[in-house]
C-alpha atoms as one frame of an Amber mdcrd trajectory, in Angstrom:
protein
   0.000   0.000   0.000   1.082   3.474  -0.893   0.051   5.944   1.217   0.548
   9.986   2.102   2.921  10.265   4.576   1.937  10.029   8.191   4.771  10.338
  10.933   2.430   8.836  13.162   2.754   5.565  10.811   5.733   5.861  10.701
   6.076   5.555  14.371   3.748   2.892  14.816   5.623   0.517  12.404   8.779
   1.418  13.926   7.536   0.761  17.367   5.971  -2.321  15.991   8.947  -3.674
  14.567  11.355  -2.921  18.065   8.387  -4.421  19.975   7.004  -7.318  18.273
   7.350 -10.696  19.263   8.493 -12.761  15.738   9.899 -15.882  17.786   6.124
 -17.399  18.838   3.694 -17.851  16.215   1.430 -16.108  18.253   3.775 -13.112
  18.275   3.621 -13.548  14.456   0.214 -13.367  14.199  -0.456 -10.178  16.697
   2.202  -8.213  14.324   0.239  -9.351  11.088  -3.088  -8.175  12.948  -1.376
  -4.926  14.447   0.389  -3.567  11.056  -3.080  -4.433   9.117  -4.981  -2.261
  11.729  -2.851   0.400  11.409  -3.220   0.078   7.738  -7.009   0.397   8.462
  -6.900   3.363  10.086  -4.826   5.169   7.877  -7.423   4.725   4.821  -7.900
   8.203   3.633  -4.192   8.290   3.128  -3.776   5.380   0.510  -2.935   6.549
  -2.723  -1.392   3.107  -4.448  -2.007  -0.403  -3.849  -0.904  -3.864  -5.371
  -1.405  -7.405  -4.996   0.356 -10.798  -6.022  -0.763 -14.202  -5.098   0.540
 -17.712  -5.421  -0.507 -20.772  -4.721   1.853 -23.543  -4.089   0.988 -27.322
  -3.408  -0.295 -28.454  -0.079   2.271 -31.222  -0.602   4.981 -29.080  -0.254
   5.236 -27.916   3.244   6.036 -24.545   2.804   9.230 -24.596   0.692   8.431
 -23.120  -2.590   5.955 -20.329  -0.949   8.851 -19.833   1.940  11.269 -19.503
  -1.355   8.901 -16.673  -2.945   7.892 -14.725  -0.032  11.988 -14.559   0.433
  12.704 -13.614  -3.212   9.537 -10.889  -2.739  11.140  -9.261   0.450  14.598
  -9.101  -1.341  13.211  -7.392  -4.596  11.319  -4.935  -2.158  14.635  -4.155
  -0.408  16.498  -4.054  -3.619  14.264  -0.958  -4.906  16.298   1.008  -2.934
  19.928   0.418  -3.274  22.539   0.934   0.489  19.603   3.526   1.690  21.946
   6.335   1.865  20.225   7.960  -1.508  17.298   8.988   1.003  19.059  11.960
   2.718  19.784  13.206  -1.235  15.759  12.721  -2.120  14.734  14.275   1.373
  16.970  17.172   0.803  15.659  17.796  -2.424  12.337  17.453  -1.813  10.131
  20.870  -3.113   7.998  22.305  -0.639   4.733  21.327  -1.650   5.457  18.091
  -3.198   3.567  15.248  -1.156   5.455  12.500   0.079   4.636   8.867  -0.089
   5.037   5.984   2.609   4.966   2.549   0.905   4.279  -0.499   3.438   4.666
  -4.031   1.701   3.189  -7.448   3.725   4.228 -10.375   2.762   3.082 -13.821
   3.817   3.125 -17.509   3.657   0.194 -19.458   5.065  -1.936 -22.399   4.676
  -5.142 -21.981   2.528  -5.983 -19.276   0.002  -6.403 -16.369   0.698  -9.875
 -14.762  -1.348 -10.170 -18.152  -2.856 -13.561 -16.269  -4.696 -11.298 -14.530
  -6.932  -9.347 -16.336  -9.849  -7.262 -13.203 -10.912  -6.429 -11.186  -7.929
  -6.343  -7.406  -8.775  -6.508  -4.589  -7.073  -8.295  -1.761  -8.655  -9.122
   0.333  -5.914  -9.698   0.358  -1.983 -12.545  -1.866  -1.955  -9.856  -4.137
  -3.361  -7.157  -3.416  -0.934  -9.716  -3.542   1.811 -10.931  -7.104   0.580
  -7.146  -8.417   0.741  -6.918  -6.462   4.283 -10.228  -8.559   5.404  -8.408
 -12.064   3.991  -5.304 -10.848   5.748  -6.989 -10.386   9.292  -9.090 -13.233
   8.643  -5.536 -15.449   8.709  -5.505 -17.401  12.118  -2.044 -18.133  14.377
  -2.068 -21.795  13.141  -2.575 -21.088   9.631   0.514 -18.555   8.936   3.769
 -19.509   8.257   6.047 -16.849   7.453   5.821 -12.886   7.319   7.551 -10.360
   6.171   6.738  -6.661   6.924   8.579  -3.751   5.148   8.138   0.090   4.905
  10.242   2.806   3.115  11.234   5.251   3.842  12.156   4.089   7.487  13.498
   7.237   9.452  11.677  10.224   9.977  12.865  12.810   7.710  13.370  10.478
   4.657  10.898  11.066   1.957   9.529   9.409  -1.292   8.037  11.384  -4.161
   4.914  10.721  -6.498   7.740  10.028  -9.512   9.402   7.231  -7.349   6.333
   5.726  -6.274   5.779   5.440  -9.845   9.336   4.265 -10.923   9.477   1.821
  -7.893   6.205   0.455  -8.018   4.486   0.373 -10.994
């Protein structure tokens, strides 16, 4: 999701993410809950979203959609190089010119997630909230891995309309 810019987001995820539990599965589950609340209530912000879903083989155990998810959270990362380009963009930045927050979830679990839809798409915030719904509706025996990500990650770091656009098509 692609959002205005909130510093209070901001400081949610980053509390989130020094707070958060990841070594239970219930710990898991609280931060998948937590992050899509906070997504929730920061509605009238979104500007952008996206979806991709796969479905893997029951018979697999995890390994191919643990193998994705991984690949997914190291193309998000590599959008944006060492991270020391983000003092240059902040600096730069026009008065005026809104600034984007982009939060990415990514997760493994068992079952499909809106199984009523063959072609996931999202085409507006109905859509986002429908995969937001499927998300919430995942329970702590059920997920297997997530990954949560956000850029730009420090207060004072910004990210324009154009690289929204170049980063995330």
């Amino acid at each position: 999701v692609g959002m205005q810019f909130s510093k209070g987001m901001l400081e949610s995820l980053n509390r989130l993410a020094d707070t958060a539990d990841t070594d239970t599965d219930d710990g898991l589950h609280k931060l998948l809950l937590d992050v899509v609340l906070a997504l929730r209530r920061q509605q009238a912000t979104w500007r952008y979203g996206s979806v991709d879903r796969v479905v893997f083989s029951a018979e697999d155990e995890g390994r191919e959609a643990g193998a994705q998810l991984q690949r997914w959270g190291i193309d998000g990362q590599a959008k944006w190089g060492d991270g020391e380009d983000w003092g240059k963009s902040a600096k730069d930045t026009p008065g005026g010119v809104t600034e984007y927050l982009v939060i990415t979830l990514s997760l493994s679990c068992y079952g499909q997630l809106c199984p009523e839809e063959e072609k996931l798409k999202v085409r507006g915030v109905k859509d986002v909230m429908k995969v937001l719904d499927a998300l919430s509706g995942v329970q702590v025996d059920e997920l297997m891995q997530l990954d949560v990500q956000w850029i730009p990650e420090t207060e004072g770091d910004s990210l324009s309309a154009m690289e929204l656009t170049m980063k995330f098509p």
